[in-house]
Short mmCIF file of C-alpha atoms and ligand atoms in Angstrom, two decimals:
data_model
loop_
_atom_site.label_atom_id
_atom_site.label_comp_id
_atom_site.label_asym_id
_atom_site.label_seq_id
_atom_site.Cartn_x
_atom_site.Cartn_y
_atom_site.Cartn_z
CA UNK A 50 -14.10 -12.82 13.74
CA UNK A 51 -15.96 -16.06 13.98
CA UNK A 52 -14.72 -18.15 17.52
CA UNK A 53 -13.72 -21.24 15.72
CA UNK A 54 -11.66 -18.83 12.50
CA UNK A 55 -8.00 -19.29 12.64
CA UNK A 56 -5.53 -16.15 13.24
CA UNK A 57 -1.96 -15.60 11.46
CA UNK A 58 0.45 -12.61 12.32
CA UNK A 59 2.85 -12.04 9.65
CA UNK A 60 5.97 -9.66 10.59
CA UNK A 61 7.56 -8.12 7.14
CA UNK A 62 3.83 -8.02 6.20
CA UNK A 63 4.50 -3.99 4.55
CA UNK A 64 5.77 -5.08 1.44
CA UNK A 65 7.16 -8.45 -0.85
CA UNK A 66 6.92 -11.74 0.32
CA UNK A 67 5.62 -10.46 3.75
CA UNK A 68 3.10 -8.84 1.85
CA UNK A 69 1.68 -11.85 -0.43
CA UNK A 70 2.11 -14.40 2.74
CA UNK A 71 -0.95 -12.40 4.70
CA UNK A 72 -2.79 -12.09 1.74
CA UNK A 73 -2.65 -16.12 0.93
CA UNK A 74 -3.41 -17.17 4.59
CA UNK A 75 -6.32 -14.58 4.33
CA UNK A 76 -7.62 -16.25 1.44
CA UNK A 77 -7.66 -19.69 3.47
CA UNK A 78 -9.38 -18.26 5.74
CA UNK A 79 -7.36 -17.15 8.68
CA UNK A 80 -8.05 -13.46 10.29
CA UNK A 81 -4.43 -11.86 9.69
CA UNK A 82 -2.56 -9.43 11.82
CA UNK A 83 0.26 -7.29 9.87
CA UNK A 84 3.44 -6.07 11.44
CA UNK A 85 5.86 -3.78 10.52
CA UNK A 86 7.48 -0.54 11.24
CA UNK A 87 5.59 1.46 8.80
CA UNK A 88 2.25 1.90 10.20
CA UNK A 89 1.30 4.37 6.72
CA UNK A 90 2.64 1.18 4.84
CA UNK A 91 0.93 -1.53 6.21
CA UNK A 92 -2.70 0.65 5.93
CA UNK A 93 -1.40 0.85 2.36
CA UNK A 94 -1.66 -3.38 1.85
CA UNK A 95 -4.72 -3.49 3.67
CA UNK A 96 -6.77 -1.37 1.74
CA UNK A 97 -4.71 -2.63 -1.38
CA UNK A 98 -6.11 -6.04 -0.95
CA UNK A 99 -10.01 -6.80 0.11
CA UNK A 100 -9.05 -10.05 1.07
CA UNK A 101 -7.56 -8.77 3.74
CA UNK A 102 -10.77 -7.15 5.88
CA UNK A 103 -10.31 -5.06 8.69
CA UNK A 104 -6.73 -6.88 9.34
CA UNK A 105 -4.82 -6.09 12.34
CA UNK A 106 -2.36 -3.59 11.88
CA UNK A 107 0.70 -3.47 13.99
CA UNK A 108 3.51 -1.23 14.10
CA UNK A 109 6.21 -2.32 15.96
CA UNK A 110 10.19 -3.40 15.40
CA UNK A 111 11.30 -6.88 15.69
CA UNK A 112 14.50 -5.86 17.76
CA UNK A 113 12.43 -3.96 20.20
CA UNK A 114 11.02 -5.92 22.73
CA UNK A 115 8.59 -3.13 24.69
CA UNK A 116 6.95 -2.33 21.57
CA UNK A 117 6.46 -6.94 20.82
CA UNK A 118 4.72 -6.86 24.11
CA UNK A 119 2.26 -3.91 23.25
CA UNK A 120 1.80 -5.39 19.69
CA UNK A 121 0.96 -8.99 21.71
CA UNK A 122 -1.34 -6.89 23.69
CA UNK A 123 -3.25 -5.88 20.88
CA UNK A 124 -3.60 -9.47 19.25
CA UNK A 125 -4.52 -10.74 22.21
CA UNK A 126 -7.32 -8.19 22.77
CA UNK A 127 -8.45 -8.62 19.75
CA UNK A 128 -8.23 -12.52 18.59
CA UNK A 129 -7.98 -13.92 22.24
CA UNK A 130 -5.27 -16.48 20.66
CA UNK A 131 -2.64 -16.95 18.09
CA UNK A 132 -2.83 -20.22 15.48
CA UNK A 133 0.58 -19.28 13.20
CA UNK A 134 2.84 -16.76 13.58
CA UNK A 135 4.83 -16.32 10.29
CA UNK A 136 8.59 -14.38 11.26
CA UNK A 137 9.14 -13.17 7.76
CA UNK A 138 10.92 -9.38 8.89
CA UNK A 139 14.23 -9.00 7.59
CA UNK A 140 16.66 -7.48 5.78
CA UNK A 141 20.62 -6.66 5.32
CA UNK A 142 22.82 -4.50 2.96
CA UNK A 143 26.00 -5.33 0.59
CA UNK A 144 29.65 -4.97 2.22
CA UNK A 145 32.86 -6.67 1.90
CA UNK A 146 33.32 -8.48 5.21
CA UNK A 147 36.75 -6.35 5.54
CA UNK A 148 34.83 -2.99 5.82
CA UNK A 149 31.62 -4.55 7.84
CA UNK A 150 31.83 -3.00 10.93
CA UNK A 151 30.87 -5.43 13.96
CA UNK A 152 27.71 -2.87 14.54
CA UNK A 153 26.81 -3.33 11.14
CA UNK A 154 26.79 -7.24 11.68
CA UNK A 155 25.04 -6.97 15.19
CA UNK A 156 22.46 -4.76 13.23
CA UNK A 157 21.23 -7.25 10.71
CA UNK A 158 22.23 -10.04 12.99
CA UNK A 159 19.39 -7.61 15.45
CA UNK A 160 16.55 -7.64 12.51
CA UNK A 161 16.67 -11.48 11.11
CA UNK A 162 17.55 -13.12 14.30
CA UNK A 163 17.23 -11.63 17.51
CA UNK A 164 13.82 -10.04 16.05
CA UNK A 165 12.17 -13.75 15.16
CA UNK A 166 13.36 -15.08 18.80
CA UNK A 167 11.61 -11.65 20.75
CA UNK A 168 8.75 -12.10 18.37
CA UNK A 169 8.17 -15.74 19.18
CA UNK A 170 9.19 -15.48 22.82
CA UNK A 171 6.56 -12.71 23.68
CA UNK A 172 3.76 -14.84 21.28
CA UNK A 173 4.22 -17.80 23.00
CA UNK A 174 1.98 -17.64 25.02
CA UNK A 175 -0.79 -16.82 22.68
CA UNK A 176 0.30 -19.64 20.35
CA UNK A 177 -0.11 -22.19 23.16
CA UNK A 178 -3.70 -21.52 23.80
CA UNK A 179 -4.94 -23.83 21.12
CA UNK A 180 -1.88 -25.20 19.91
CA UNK A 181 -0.23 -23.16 17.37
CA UNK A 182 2.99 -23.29 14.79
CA UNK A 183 5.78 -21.00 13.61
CA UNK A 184 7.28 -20.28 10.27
CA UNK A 185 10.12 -18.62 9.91
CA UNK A 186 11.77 -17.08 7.12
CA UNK A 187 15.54 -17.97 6.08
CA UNK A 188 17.40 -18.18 2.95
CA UNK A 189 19.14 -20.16 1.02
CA UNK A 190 22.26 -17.64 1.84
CA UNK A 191 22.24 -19.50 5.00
CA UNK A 192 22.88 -22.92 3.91
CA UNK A 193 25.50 -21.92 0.78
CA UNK A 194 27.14 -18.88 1.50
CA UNK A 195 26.52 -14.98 0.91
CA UNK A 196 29.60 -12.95 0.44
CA UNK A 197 29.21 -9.38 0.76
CA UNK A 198 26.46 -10.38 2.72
CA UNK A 199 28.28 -12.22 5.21
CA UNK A 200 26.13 -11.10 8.84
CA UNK A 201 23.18 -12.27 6.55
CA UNK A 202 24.16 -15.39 5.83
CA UNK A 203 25.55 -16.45 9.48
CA UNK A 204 22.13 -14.76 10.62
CA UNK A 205 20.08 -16.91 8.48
CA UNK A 206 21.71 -20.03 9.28
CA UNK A 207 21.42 -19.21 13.02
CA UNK A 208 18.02 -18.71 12.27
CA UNK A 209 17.58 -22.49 11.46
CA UNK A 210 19.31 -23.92 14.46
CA UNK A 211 16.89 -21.85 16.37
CA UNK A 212 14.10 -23.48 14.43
CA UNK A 213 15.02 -26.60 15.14
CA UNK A 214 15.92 -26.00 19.42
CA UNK A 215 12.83 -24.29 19.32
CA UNK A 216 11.03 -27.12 18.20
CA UNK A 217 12.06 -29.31 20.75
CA UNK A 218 11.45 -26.92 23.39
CA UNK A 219 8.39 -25.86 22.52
CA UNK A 220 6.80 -28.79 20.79
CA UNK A 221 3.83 -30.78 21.03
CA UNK A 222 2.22 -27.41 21.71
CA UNK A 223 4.20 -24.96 19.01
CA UNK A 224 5.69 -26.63 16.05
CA UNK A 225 8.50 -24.13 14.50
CA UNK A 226 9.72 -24.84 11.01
CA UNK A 227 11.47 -22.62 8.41
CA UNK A 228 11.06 -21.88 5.17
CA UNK A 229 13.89 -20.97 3.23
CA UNK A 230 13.74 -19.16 -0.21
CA UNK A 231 16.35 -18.36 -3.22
CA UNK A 232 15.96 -15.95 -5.13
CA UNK A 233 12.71 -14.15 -5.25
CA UNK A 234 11.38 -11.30 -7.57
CA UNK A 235 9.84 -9.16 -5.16
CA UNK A 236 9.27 -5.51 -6.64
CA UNK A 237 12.71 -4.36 -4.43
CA UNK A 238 14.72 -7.11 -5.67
CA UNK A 239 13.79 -6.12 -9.41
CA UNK A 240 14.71 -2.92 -9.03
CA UNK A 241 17.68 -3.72 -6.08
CA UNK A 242 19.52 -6.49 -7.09
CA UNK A 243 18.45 -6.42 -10.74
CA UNK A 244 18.24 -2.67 -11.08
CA UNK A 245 14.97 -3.61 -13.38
CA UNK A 246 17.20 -4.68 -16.11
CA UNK A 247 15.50 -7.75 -17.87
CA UNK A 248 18.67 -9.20 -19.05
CA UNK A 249 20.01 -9.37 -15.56
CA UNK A 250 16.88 -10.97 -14.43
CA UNK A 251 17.03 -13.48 -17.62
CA UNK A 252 20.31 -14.55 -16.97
CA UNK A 253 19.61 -14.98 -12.75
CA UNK A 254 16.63 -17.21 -14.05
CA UNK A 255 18.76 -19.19 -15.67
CA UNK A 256 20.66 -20.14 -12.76
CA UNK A 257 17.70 -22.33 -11.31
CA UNK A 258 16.98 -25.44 -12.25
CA UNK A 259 13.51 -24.89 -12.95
CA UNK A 260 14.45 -22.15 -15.05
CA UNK A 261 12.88 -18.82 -13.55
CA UNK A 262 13.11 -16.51 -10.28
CA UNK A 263 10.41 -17.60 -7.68
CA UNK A 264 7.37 -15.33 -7.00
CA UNK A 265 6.25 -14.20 -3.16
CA UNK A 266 3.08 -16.76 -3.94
CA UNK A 267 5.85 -19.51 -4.18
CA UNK A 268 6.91 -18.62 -1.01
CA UNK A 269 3.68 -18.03 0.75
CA UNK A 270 2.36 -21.54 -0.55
CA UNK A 271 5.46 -23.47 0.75
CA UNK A 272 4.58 -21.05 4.76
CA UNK A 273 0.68 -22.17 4.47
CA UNK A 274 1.99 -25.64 3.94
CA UNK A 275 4.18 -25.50 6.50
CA UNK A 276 1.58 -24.04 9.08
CA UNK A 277 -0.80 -26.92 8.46
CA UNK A 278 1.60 -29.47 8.42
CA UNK A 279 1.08 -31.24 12.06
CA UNK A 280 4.09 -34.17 11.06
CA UNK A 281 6.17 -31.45 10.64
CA UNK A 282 8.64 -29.88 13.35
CA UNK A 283 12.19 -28.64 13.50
CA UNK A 284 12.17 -28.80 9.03
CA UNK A 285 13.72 -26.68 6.32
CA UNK A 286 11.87 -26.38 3.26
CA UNK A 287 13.84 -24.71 0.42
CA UNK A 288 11.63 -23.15 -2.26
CA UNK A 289 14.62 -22.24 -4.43
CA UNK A 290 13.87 -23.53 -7.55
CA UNK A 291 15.84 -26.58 -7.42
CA UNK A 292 19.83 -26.82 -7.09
CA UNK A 293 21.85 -24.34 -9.04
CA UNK A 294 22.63 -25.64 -13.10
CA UNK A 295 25.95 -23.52 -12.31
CA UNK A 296 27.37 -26.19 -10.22
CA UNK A 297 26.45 -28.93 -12.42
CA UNK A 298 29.20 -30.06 -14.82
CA UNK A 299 28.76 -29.37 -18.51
CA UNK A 300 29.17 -33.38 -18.98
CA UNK A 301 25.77 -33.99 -16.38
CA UNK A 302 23.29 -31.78 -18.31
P1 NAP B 1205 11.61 -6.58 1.90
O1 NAP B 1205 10.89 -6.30 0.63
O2 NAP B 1205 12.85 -5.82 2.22
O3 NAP B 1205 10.56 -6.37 3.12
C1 NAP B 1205 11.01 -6.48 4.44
C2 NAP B 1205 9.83 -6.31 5.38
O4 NAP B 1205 10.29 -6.41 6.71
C3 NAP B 1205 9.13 -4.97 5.23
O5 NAP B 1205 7.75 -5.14 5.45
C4 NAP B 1205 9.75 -4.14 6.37
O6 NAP B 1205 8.82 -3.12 6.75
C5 NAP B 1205 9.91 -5.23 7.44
N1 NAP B 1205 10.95 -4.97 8.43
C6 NAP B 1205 12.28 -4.73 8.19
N2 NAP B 1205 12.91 -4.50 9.34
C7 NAP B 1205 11.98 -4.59 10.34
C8 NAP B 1205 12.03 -4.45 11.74
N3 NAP B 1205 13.17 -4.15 12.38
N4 NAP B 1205 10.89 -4.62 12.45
C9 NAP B 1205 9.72 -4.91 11.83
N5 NAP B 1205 9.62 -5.05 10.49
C10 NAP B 1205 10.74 -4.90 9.75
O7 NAP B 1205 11.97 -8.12 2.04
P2 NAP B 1205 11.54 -9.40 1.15
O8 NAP B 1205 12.44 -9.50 0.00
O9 NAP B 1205 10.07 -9.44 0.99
O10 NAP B 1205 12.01 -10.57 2.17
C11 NAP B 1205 11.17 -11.05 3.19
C12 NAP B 1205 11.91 -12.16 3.93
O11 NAP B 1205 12.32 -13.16 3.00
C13 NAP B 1205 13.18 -11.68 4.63
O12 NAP B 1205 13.34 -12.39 5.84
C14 NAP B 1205 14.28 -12.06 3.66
O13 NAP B 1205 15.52 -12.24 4.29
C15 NAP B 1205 13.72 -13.37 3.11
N6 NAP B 1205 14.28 -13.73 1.79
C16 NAP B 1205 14.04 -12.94 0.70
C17 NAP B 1205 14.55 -13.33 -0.54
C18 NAP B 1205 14.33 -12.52 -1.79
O14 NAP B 1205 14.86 -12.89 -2.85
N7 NAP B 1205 13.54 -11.46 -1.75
C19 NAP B 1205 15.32 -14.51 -0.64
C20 NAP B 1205 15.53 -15.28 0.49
C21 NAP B 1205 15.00 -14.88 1.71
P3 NAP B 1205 9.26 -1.77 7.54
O15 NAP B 1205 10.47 -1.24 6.83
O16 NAP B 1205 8.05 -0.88 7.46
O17 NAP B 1205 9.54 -2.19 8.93
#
């Protein structure tokens, strides 16, 4: 790594978005560290995509704040500094709210909030060395609503307030920002939430405005965007394909 090149650590970076993310901020040029739980997984999207070099690979979970500190170790050993740290890790499962247990909320409440505050908590320090910036990840289940899904939802939407006390805490130095996607066709939502049935996935597209599912590059182009974006602190950017035709009246279209 060249002194002057730029570094990114993307958490999530196994698989979907995570996945595409490191491989777009390795094409701008930034050396990329991947984290995840899967160590097998994440040698799997290095070698998948040349771009990538001899990224950093880090196993470690979120919620687990011993094995943050080792990864942060590691980074620092290795890039001396953090530019952007991208909080992308996350995840939940369908349940009616009436049979969601409270350990089942404090478990995804654990993975997509708890896990971006130890991640950016033990990093700070390594983003303040040259001035640095966080994205995270939310969703636009956190600004509408996400039944079935309901610890996701709150968690998300936590997940911007955080964004935004973050930013005034930790800003000038760190800027933290959020990026918050709809729906995206990641290869697990096709087969997940779709169950890879191109009907299903016609008739989702057809929810958006702009008339199709976002892709992971969507995503990743709105976090790059974000990470450069020095004017920027404390902001939501929704890449969600525009409001949802659904909630427009037959007589505005
Ligand atoms: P995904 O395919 O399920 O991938 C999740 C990634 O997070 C994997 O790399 C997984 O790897 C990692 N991960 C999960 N739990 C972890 C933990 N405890 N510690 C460390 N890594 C962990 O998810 P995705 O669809 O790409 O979504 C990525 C982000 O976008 C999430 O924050 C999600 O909420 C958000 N989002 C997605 C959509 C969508 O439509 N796909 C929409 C809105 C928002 P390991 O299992 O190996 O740890």
């Amino acid at each position: 790594m060249q002194k002057t090149q730029q570094t990114a650590l993307v958490t999530g970076a196994s698989q979907g978005i995570g996945e595409v993310i490191a491989v777009h901020l390795a094409r701008a040029g930034f050396a990329v560290a991947l984290l995840a739980r899967s160590e097998a997984k994440l040698v799997g999207v290095r070698s998948r995509w040349p771009e990538l070099g001899d990224a950093l690979i880090l196993s470690a979970d979120v919620r687990q704040s011993d094995q943050i500190e080792r990864a942060a170790a590691l980074l620092e050993e290795r890039f001396g500094h953090l530019d952007v740290l991208v909080n992308n890790a996350g995840g939940s499962f369908q349940a009616p709210a009436r049979q969601l247990s409270p350990n089942g909320f404090l478990q995804v409440v654990a993975i997509n909030l708890v896990g971006p505050f130890v991640v950016s908590r033990t990093f700070l320090p390594l983003l303040e060395k040259r001035g640095g910036s966080i994205v995270n990840i939310g969703s636009t289940a956190g600004r509408d609503m996400a039944p079935n899904m309901v610890a996701y939802g709150a968690s998300k939407a936590g997940l911007v307030n955080m964004t935004r006390s973050l930013a005034a805490e930790w800003g000038p130095t760190v800027r933290v920002n959020c990026v918050a996607p709809g729906p995206i066709l990641t290869p697990a939502a096709r087969q997940v939430l779709y169950e890879d049935d191109p009907g299903r996935i016609a008739a989702a597209a057809e929810t958006r405005s702009v008339g199709r599912l976002g892709t992971p590059e969507d995503v990743a182009e709105a976090v790059l965007w974000m990470a450069r974006a020095s004017y920027v602190n404390g902001s939501v950017l929704y890449v969600d394909g525009g409001p949802d035709v659904r909630s427009v009246t037959q007589a505005g279209r």
